[in-house]
PDB file of C-alpha atoms in Angstrom:
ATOM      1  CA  UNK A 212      48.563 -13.500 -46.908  1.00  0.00           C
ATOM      2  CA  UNK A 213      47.948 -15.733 -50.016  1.00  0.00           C
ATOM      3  CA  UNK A 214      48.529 -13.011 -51.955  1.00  0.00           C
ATOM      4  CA  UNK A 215      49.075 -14.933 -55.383  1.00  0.00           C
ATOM      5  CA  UNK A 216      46.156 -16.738 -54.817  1.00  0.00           C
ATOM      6  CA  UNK A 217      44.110 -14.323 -53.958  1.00  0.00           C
ATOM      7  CA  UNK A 218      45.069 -11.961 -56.489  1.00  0.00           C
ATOM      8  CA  UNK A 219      44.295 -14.173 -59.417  1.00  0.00           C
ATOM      9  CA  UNK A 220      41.156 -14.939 -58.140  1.00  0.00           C
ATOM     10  CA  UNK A 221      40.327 -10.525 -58.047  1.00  0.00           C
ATOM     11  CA  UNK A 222      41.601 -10.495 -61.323  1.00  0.00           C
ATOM     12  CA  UNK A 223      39.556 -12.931 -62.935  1.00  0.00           C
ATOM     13  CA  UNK A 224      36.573 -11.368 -62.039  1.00  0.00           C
ATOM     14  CA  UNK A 225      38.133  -7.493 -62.838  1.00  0.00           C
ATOM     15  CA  UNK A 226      35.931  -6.535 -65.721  1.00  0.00           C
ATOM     16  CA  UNK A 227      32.891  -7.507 -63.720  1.00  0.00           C
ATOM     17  CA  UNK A 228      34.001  -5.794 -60.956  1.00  0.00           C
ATOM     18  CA  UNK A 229      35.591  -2.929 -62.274  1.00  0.00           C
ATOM     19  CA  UNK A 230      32.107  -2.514 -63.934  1.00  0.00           C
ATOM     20  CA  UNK A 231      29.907  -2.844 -60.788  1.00  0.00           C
ATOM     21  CA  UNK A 232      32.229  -0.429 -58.828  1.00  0.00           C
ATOM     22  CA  UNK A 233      31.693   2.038 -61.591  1.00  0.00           C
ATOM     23  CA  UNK A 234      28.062   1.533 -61.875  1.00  0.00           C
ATOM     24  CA  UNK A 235      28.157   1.960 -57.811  1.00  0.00           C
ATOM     25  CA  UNK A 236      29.904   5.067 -57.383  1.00  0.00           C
ATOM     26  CA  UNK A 237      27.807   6.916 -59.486  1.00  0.00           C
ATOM     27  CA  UNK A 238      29.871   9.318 -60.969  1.00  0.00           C
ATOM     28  CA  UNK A 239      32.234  10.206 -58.358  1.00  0.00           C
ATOM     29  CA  UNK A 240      35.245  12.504 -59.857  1.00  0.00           C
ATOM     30  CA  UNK A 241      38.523  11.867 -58.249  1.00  0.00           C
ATOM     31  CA  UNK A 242      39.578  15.691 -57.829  1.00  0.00           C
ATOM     32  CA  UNK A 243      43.026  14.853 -56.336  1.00  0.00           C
ATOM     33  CA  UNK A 244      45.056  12.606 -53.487  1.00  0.00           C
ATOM     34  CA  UNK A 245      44.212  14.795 -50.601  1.00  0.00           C
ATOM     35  CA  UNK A 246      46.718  15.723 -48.118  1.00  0.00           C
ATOM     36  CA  UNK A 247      48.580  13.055 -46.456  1.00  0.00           C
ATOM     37  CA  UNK A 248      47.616  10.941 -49.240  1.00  0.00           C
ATOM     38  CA  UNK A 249      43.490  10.820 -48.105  1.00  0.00           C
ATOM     39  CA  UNK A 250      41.108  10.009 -50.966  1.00  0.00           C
ATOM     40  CA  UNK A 251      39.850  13.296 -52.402  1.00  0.00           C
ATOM     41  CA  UNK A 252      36.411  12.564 -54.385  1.00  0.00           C
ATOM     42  CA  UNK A 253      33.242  14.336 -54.608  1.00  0.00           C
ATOM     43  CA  UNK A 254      31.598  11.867 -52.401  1.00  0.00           C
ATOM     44  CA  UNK A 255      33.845  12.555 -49.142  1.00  0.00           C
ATOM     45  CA  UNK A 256      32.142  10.816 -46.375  1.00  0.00           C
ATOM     46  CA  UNK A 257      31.628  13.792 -43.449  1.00  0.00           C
ATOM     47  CA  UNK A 258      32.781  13.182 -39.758  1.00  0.00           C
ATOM     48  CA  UNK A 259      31.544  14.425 -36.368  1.00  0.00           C
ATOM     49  CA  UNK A 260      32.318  17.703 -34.755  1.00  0.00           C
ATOM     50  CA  UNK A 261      32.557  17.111 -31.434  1.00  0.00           C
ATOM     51  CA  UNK A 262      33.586  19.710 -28.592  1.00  0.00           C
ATOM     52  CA  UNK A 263      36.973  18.507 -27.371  1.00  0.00           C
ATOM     53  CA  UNK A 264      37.007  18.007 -23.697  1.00  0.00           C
ATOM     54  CA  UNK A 265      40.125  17.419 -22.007  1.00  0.00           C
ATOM     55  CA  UNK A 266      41.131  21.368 -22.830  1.00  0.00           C
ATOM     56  CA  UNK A 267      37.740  22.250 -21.233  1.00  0.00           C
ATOM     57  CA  UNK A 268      38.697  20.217 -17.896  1.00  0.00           C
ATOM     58  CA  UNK A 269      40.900  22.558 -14.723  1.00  0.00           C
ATOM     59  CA  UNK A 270      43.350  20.630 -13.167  1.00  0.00           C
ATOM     60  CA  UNK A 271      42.925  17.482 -13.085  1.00  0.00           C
ATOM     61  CA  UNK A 272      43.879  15.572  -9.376  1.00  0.00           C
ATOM     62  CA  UNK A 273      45.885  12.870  -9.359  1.00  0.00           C
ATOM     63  CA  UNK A 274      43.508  10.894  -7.804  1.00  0.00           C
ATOM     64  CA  UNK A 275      41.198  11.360 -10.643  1.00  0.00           C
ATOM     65  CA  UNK A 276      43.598  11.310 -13.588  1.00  0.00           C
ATOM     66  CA  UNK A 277      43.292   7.734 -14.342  1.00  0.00           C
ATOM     67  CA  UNK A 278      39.577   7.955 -14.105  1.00  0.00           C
ATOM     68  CA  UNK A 279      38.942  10.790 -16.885  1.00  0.00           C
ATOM     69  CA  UNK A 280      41.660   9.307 -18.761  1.00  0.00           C
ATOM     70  CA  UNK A 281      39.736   6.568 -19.550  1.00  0.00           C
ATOM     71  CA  UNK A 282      36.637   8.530 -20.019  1.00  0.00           C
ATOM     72  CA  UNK A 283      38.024  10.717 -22.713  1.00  0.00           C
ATOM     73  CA  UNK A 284      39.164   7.993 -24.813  1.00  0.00           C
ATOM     74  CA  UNK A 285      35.942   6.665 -24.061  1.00  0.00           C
ATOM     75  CA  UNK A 286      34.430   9.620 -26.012  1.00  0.00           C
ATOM     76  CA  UNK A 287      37.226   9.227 -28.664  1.00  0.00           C
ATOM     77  CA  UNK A 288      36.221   5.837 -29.320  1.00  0.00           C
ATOM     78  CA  UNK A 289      32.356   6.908 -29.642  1.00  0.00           C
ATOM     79  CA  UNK A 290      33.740   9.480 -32.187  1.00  0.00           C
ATOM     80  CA  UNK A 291      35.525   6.857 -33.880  1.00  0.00           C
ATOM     81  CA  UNK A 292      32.757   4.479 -34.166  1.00  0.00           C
ATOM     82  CA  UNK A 293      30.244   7.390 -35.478  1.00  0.00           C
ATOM     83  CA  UNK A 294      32.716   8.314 -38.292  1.00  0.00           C
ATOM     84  CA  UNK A 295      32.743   5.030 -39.338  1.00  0.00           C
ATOM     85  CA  UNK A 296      29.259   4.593 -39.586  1.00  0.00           C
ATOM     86  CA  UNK A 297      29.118   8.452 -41.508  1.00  0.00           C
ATOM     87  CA  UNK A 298      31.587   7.153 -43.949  1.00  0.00           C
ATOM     88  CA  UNK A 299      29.733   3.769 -44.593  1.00  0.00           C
ATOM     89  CA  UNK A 300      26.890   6.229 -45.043  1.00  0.00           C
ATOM     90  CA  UNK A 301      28.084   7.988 -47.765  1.00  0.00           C
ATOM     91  CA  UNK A 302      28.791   4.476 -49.675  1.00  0.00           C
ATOM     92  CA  UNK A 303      25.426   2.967 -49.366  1.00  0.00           C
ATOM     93  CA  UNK A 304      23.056   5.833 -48.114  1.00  0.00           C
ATOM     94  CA  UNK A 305      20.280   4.273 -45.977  1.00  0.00           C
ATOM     95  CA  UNK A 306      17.150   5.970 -44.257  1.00  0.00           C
ATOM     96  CA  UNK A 307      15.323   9.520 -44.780  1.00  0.00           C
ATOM     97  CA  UNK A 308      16.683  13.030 -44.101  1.00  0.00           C
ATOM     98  CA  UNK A 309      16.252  13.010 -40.789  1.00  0.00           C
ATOM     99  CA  UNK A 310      18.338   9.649 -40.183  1.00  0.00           C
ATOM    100  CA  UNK A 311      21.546  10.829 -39.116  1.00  0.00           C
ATOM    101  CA  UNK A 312      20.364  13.618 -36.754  1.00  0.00           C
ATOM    102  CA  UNK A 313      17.906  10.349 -35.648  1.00  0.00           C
ATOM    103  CA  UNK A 314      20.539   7.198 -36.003  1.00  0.00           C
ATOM    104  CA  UNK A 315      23.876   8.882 -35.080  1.00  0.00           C
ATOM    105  CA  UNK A 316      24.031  12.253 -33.827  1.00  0.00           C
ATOM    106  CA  UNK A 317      21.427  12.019 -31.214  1.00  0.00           C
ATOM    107  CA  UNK A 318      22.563   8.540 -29.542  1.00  0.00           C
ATOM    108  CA  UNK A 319      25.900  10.083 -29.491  1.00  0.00           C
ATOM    109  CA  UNK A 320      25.079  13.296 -27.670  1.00  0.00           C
ATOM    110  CA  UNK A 321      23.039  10.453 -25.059  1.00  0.00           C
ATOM    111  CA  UNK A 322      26.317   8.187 -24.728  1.00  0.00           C
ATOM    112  CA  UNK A 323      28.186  11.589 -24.251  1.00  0.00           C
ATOM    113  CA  UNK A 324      26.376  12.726 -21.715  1.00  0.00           C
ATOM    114  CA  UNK A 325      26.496   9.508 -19.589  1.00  0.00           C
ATOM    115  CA  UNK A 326      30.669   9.703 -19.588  1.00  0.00           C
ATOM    116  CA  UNK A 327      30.590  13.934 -19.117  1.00  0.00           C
ATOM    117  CA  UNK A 328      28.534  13.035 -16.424  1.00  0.00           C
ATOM    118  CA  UNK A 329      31.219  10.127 -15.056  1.00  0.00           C
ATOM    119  CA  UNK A 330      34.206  12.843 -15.273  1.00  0.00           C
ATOM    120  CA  UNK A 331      32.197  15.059 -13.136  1.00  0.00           C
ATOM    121  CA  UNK A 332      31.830  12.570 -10.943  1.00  0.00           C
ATOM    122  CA  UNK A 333      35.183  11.812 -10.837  1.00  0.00           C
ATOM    123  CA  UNK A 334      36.111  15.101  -9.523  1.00  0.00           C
ATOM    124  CA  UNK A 335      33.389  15.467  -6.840  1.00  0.00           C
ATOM    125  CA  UNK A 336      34.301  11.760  -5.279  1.00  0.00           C
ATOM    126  CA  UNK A 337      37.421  12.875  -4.126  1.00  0.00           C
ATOM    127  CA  UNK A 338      36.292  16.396  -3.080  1.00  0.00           C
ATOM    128  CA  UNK A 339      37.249  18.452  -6.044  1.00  0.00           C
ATOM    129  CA  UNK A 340      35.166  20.997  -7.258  1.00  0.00           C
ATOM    130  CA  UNK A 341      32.707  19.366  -9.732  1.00  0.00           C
ATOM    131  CA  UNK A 342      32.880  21.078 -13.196  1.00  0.00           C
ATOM    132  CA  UNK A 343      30.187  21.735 -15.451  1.00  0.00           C
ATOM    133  CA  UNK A 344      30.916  19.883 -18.895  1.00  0.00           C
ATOM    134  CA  UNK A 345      27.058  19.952 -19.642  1.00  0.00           C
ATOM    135  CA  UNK A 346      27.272  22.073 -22.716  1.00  0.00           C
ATOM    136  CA  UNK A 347      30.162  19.462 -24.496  1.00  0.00           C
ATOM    137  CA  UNK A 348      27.556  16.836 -25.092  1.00  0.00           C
ATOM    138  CA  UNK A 349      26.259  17.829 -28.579  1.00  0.00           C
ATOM    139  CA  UNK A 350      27.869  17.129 -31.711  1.00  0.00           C
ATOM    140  CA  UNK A 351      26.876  18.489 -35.108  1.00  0.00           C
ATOM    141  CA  UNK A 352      28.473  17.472 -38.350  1.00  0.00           C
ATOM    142  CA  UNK A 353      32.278  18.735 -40.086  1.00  0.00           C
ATOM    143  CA  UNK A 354      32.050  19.533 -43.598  1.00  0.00           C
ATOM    144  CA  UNK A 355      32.974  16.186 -46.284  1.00  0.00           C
ATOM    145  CA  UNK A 356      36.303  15.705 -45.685  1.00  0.00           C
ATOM    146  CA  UNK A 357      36.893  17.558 -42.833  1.00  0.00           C
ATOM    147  CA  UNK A 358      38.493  15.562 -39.846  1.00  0.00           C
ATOM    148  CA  UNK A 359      37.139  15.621 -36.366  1.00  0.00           C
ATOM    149  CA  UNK A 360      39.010  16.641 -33.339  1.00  0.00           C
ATOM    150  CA  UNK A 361      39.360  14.494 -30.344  1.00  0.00           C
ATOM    151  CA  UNK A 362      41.125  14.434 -26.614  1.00  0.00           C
ATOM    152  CA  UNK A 363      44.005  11.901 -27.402  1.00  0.00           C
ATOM    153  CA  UNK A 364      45.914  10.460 -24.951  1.00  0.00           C
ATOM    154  CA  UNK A 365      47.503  11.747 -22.119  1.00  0.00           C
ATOM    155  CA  UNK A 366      49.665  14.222 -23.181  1.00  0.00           C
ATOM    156  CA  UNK A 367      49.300  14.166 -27.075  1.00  0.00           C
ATOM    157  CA  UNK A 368      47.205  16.070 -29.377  1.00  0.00           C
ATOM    158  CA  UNK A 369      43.917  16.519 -30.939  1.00  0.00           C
ATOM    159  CA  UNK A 370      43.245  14.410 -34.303  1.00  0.00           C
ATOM    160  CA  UNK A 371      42.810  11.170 -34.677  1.00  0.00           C
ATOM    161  CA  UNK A 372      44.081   8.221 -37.238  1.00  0.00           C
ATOM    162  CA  UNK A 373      43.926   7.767 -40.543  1.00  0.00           C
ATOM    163  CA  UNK A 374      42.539  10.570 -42.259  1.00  0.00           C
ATOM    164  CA  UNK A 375      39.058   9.743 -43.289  1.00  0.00           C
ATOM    165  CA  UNK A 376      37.876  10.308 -39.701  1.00  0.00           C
ATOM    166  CA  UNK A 377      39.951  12.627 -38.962  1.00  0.00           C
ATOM    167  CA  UNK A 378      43.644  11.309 -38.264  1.00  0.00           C
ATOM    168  CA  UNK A 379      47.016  10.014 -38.443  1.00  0.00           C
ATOM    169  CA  UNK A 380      47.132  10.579 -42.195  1.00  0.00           C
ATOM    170  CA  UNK A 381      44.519  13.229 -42.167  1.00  0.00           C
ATOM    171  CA  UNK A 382      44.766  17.283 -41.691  1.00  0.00           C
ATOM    172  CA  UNK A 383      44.709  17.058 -37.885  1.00  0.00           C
ATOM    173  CA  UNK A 384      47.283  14.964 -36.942  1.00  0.00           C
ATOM    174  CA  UNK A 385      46.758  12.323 -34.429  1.00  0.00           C
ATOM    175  CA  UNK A 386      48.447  10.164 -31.666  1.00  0.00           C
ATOM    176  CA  UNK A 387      51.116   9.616 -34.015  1.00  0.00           C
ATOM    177  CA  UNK A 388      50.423  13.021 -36.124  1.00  0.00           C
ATOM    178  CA  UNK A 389      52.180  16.238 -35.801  1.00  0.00           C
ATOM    179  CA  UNK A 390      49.640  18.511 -36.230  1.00  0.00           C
ATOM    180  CA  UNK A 391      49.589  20.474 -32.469  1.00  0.00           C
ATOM    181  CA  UNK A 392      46.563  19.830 -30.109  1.00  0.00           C
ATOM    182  CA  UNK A 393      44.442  21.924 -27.405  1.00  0.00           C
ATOM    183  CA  UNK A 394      44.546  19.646 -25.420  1.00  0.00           C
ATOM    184  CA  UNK A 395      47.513  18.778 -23.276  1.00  0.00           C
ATOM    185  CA  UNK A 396      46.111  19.095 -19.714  1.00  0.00           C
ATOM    186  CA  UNK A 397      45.247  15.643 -18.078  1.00  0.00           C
ATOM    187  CA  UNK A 398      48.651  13.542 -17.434  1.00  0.00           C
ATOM    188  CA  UNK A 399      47.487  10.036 -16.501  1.00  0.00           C
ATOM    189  CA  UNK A 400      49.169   7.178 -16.476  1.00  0.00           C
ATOM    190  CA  UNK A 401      47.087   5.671 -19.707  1.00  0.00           C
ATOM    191  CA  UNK A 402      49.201   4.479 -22.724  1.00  0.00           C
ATOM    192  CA  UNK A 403      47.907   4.252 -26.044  1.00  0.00           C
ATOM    193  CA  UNK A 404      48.870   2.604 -29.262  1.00  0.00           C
ATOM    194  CA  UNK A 405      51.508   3.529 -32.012  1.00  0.00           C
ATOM    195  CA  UNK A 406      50.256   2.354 -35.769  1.00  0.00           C
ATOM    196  CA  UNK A 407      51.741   3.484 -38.712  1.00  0.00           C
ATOM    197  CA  UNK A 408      50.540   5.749 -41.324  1.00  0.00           C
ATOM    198  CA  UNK A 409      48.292   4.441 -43.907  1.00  0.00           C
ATOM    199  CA  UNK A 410      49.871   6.372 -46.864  1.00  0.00           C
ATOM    200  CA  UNK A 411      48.072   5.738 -49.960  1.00  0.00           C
ATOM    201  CA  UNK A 412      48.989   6.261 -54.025  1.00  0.00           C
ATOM    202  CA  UNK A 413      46.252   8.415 -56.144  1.00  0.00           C
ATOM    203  CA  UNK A 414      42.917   6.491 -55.307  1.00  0.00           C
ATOM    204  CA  UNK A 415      40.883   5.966 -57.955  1.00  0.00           C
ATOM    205  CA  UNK A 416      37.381   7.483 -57.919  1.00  0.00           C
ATOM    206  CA  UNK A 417      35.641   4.205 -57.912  1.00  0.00           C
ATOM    207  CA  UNK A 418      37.261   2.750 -55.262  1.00  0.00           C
ATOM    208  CA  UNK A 419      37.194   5.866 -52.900  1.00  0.00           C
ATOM    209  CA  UNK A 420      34.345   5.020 -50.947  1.00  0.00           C
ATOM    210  CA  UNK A 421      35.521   1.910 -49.746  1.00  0.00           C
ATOM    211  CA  UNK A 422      38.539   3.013 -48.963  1.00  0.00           C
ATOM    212  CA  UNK A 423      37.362   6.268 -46.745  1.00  0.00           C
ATOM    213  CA  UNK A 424      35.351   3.101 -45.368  1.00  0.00           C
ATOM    214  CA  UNK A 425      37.997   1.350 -44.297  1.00  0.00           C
ATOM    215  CA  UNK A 426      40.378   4.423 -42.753  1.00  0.00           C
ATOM    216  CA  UNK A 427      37.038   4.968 -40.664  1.00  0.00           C
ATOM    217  CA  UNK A 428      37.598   1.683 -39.518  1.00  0.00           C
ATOM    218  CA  UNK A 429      40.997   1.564 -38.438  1.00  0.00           C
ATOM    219  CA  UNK A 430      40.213   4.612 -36.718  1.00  0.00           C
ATOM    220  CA  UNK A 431      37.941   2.842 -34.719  1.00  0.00           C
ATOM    221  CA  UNK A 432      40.313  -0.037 -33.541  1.00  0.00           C
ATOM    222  CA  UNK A 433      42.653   2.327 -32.737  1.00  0.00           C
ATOM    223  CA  UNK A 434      40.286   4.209 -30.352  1.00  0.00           C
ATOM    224  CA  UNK A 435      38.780   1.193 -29.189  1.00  0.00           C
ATOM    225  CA  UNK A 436      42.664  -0.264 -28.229  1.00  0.00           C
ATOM    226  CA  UNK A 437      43.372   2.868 -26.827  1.00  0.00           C
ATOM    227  CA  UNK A 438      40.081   3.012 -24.684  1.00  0.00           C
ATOM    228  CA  UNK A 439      40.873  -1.035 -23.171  1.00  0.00           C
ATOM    229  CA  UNK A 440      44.448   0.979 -22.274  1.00  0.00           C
ATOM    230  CA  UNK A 441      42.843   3.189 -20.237  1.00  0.00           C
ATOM    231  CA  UNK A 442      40.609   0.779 -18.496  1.00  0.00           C
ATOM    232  CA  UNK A 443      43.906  -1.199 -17.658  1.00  0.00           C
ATOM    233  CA  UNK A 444      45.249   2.103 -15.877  1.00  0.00           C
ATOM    234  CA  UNK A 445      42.074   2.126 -13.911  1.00  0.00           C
ATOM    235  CA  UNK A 446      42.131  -1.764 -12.975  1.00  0.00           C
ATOM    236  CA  UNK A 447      44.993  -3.756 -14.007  1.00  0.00           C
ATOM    237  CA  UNK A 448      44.689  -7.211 -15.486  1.00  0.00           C
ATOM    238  CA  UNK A 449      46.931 -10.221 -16.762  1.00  0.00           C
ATOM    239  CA  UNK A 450      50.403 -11.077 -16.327  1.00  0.00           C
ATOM    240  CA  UNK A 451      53.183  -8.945 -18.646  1.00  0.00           C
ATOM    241  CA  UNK A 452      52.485 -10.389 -21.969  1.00  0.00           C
ATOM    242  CA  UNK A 453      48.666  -8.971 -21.290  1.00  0.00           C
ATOM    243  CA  UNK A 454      48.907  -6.309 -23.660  1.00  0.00           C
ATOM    244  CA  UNK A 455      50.666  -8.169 -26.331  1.00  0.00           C
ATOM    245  CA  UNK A 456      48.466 -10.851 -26.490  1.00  0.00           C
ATOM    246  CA  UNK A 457      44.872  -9.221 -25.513  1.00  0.00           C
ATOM    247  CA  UNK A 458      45.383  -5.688 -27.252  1.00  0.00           C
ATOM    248  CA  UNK A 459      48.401  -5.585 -29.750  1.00  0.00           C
ATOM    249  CA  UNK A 460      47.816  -8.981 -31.309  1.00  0.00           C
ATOM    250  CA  UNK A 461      44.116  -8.471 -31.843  1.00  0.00           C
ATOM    251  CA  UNK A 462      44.469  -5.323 -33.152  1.00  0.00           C
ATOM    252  CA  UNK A 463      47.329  -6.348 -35.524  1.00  0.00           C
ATOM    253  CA  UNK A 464      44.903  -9.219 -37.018  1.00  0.00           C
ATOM    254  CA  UNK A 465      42.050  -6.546 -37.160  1.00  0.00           C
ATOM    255  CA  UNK A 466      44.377  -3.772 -39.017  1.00  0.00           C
ATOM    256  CA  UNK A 467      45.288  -7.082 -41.350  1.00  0.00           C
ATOM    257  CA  UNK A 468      42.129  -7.607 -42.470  1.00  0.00           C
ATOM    258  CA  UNK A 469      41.154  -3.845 -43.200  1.00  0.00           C
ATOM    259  CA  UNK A 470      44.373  -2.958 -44.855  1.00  0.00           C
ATOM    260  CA  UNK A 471      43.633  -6.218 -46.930  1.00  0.00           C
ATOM    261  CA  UNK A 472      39.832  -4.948 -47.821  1.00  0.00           C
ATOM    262  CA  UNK A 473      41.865  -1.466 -48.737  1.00  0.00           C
ATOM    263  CA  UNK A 474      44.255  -3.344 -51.615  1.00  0.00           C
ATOM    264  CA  UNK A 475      41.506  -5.397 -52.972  1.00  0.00           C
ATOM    265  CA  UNK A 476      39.451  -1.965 -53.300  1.00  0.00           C
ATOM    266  CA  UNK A 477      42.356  -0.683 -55.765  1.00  0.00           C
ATOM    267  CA  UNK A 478      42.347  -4.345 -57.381  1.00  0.00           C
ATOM    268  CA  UNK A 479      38.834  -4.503 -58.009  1.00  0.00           C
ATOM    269  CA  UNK A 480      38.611  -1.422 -60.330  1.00  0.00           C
ATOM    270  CA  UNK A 481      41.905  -2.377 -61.949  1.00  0.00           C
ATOM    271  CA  UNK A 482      44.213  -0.350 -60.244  1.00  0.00           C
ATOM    272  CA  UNK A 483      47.716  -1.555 -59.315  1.00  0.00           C
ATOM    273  CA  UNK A 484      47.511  -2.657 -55.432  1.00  0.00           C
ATOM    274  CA  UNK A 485      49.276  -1.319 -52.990  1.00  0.00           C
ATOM    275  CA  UNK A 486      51.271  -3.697 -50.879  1.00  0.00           C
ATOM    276  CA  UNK A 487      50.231  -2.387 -46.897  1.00  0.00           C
ATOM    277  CA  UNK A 488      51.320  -5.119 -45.320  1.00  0.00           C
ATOM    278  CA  UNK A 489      54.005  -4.149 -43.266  1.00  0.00           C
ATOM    279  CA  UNK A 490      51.585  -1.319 -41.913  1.00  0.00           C
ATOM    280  CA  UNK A 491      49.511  -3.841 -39.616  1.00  0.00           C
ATOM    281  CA  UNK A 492      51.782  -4.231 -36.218  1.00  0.00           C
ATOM    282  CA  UNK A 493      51.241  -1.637 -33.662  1.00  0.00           C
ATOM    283  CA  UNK A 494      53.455  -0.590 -31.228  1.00  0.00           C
ATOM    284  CA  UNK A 495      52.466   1.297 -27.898  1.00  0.00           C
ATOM    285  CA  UNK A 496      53.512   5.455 -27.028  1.00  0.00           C
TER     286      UNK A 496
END
C-alpha cells in the first residue's frame, strides 16, 4: 500500500472529515471495546438468527456428505451476506418499518428453503431416509450486537468471522474461534479457509459504523471462499495451484481492500490507524 501517500492525503482533509463523521453518526456513545476487541456503540448493527442445521441433520452417508457440505456453507454464506447488508443498515438506514422483514428476512427464508430442500434431496437420491428440515427455513433477528450462529465447516463449530456478524473475533467463535459448536456431525471432505483475527484498539464512536460495516464484509468473503471450497469437493476443477490462484489470492486482495477501508475509518475521525496489514493472507484448515 502507498501508505505515506495515502495518509497525507486523509489527513489533509481530517477536520472536514472528522466533522462529517461526527455530524453522521449522530450521537453514537462509544460504551466500550467489546469482547474480542468488536466495536461496542449504541448503534450496534443486529445480525440474523438463523436455526443452525447441520446439528439438526442424522447421519449423514458418505455418499451425500460432500453434497450437504456444500449446502450448509451455502446457507452460511446467505447468513453472511444478510449481516452485511443489516450492518450497512444501521449506517445509512433506508426504507420503512417493514423493510427488513420485506428486503432481507423474507428473501432469505425463500433462498433457505430452496438449499433445505437440496439436502433433503440429497439424502433421498441415494435411498436414505429423507429428513424433514422444513421448519429451519425462517430466520428472525439477534439482538444489536449479538452474533449469529452458523454450520461451519466440516467438523468445526458454530460462529462465524469477525465479530460484527457474528465471528472469529466475536462472542461465538468461528472457523478459527474457540468458542464450542453444536454442530459437529457432517464429516465431508470440504476445506475451508484460515484468516486471522481482526483485533482492533478502542474504536472510536464515530467511526464504529463503518467499521461493524466492514467486519460484515469480511465475513462475507470468508463464507463465500468457503462455499467455492465446497463446490470444489463436489466437482473438482484446475490444476494444483487452483486454489491459490482462484480462491486464496482473490480473497487476499478482497480482505486488502476492506482492512484498508477499516484504517482509513480510524484516520478519518483523527484516530491513530491501525496498521492491519499483515492480517490479509489466508491460509486453508
Amino acid at each position: 500500500m502507498a501508505r505515506g501517500t495515502r495518509k497525507t492525503a486523509v489527513l489533509k482533509l481530517g477536520g472536514v472529515g472528522a466533522l462529517a463523521a461526527l455530524l453522521f453518526a449522530g450521537g453514537l456513545q462509544l460504551a466500550s471495546a467489546g469482547e474480542n476487541n468488536r466495536p461496542a456503540t449504541t448503534a450496534a448493527a443486529q445480525t440474523v438468527n438463523c436455526p443452525t442445521v447441520r446439528d439438526k441433520l442424522p447421519a449423514v452417508p458418505a455418499a451425500a456428505a460432500a453434497q450437504v457440505e456444500r449446502e450448509l456453507a451455502n446457507l452460511d454464506q446467505e447468513i453472511a451476506r444478510q449481516n452485511e447488508r443489516l450492518a450497512r443498515q444501521a449506517v445509512r438506514p433506508e426504507g420503512g418499518p417493514a423493510f427488513i422483514d420485506n428486503a432481507i428476512l423474507g428473501p432469505l427464508r425463500s433462498k433457505r428453503v430452496a438449499v433445505l430442500d437440496r439436502i433433503e434431496i440429497a439424502f433421498n437420491r441415494i435411498g436414505a431416509p429423507r429428513p424433514d428440515l422444513d421448519a429451519l427455513a425462517a430466520c428472525s433477528l439477534n439482538a444489536p450486537g449479538v452474533p449469529s450462529a452458523v454450520n461451519g465447516g466440516a467438523g468445526q463449530n458454530a460462529g462465524g468471522q469477525n465479530g460484527n456478524a457474528g465471528g472469529q473475533n466475536g462472542n461465538a467463535g468461528g472457523q478459527n474461534g474457540n468458542a464450542g459448536g453444536q454442530n459437529g456431525n457432517a464429516a465431508g471432505p470440504a476445506r475451508t479457509v484460515n484468516c486471522p483475527r481482526v483485533a482492533l484498539p478502542a474504536v472510536p464512536a464515530a467511526a464504529a459504523g463503518q467499521v461493524q460495516a466492514e467486519l460484515a464484509t469480511l465475513d462475507k468473503q470468508i463464507a463465500e471462499a468457503n462455499a467455492r471450497l465446497a463446490q470444489l469437493a463436489v466437482r473438482p476443477e484446475g490444476g494444483p495451484a487452483f486454489i491459490d490462484n482462484a480462491i486464496l489470492g482473490p480473497l487476499r486482495s478482497k480482505r486488502v481492500a476492506a482492512l484498508d477501508r477499516i484504517e482509513i475509518a480510524f484516520n478519518r475521525v483523527g484516530a491513530q490507524r491501525p496498521n492491519l496489514d499483515a492480517l490479509a493472507t489466508c491460509g486453508l484448515n
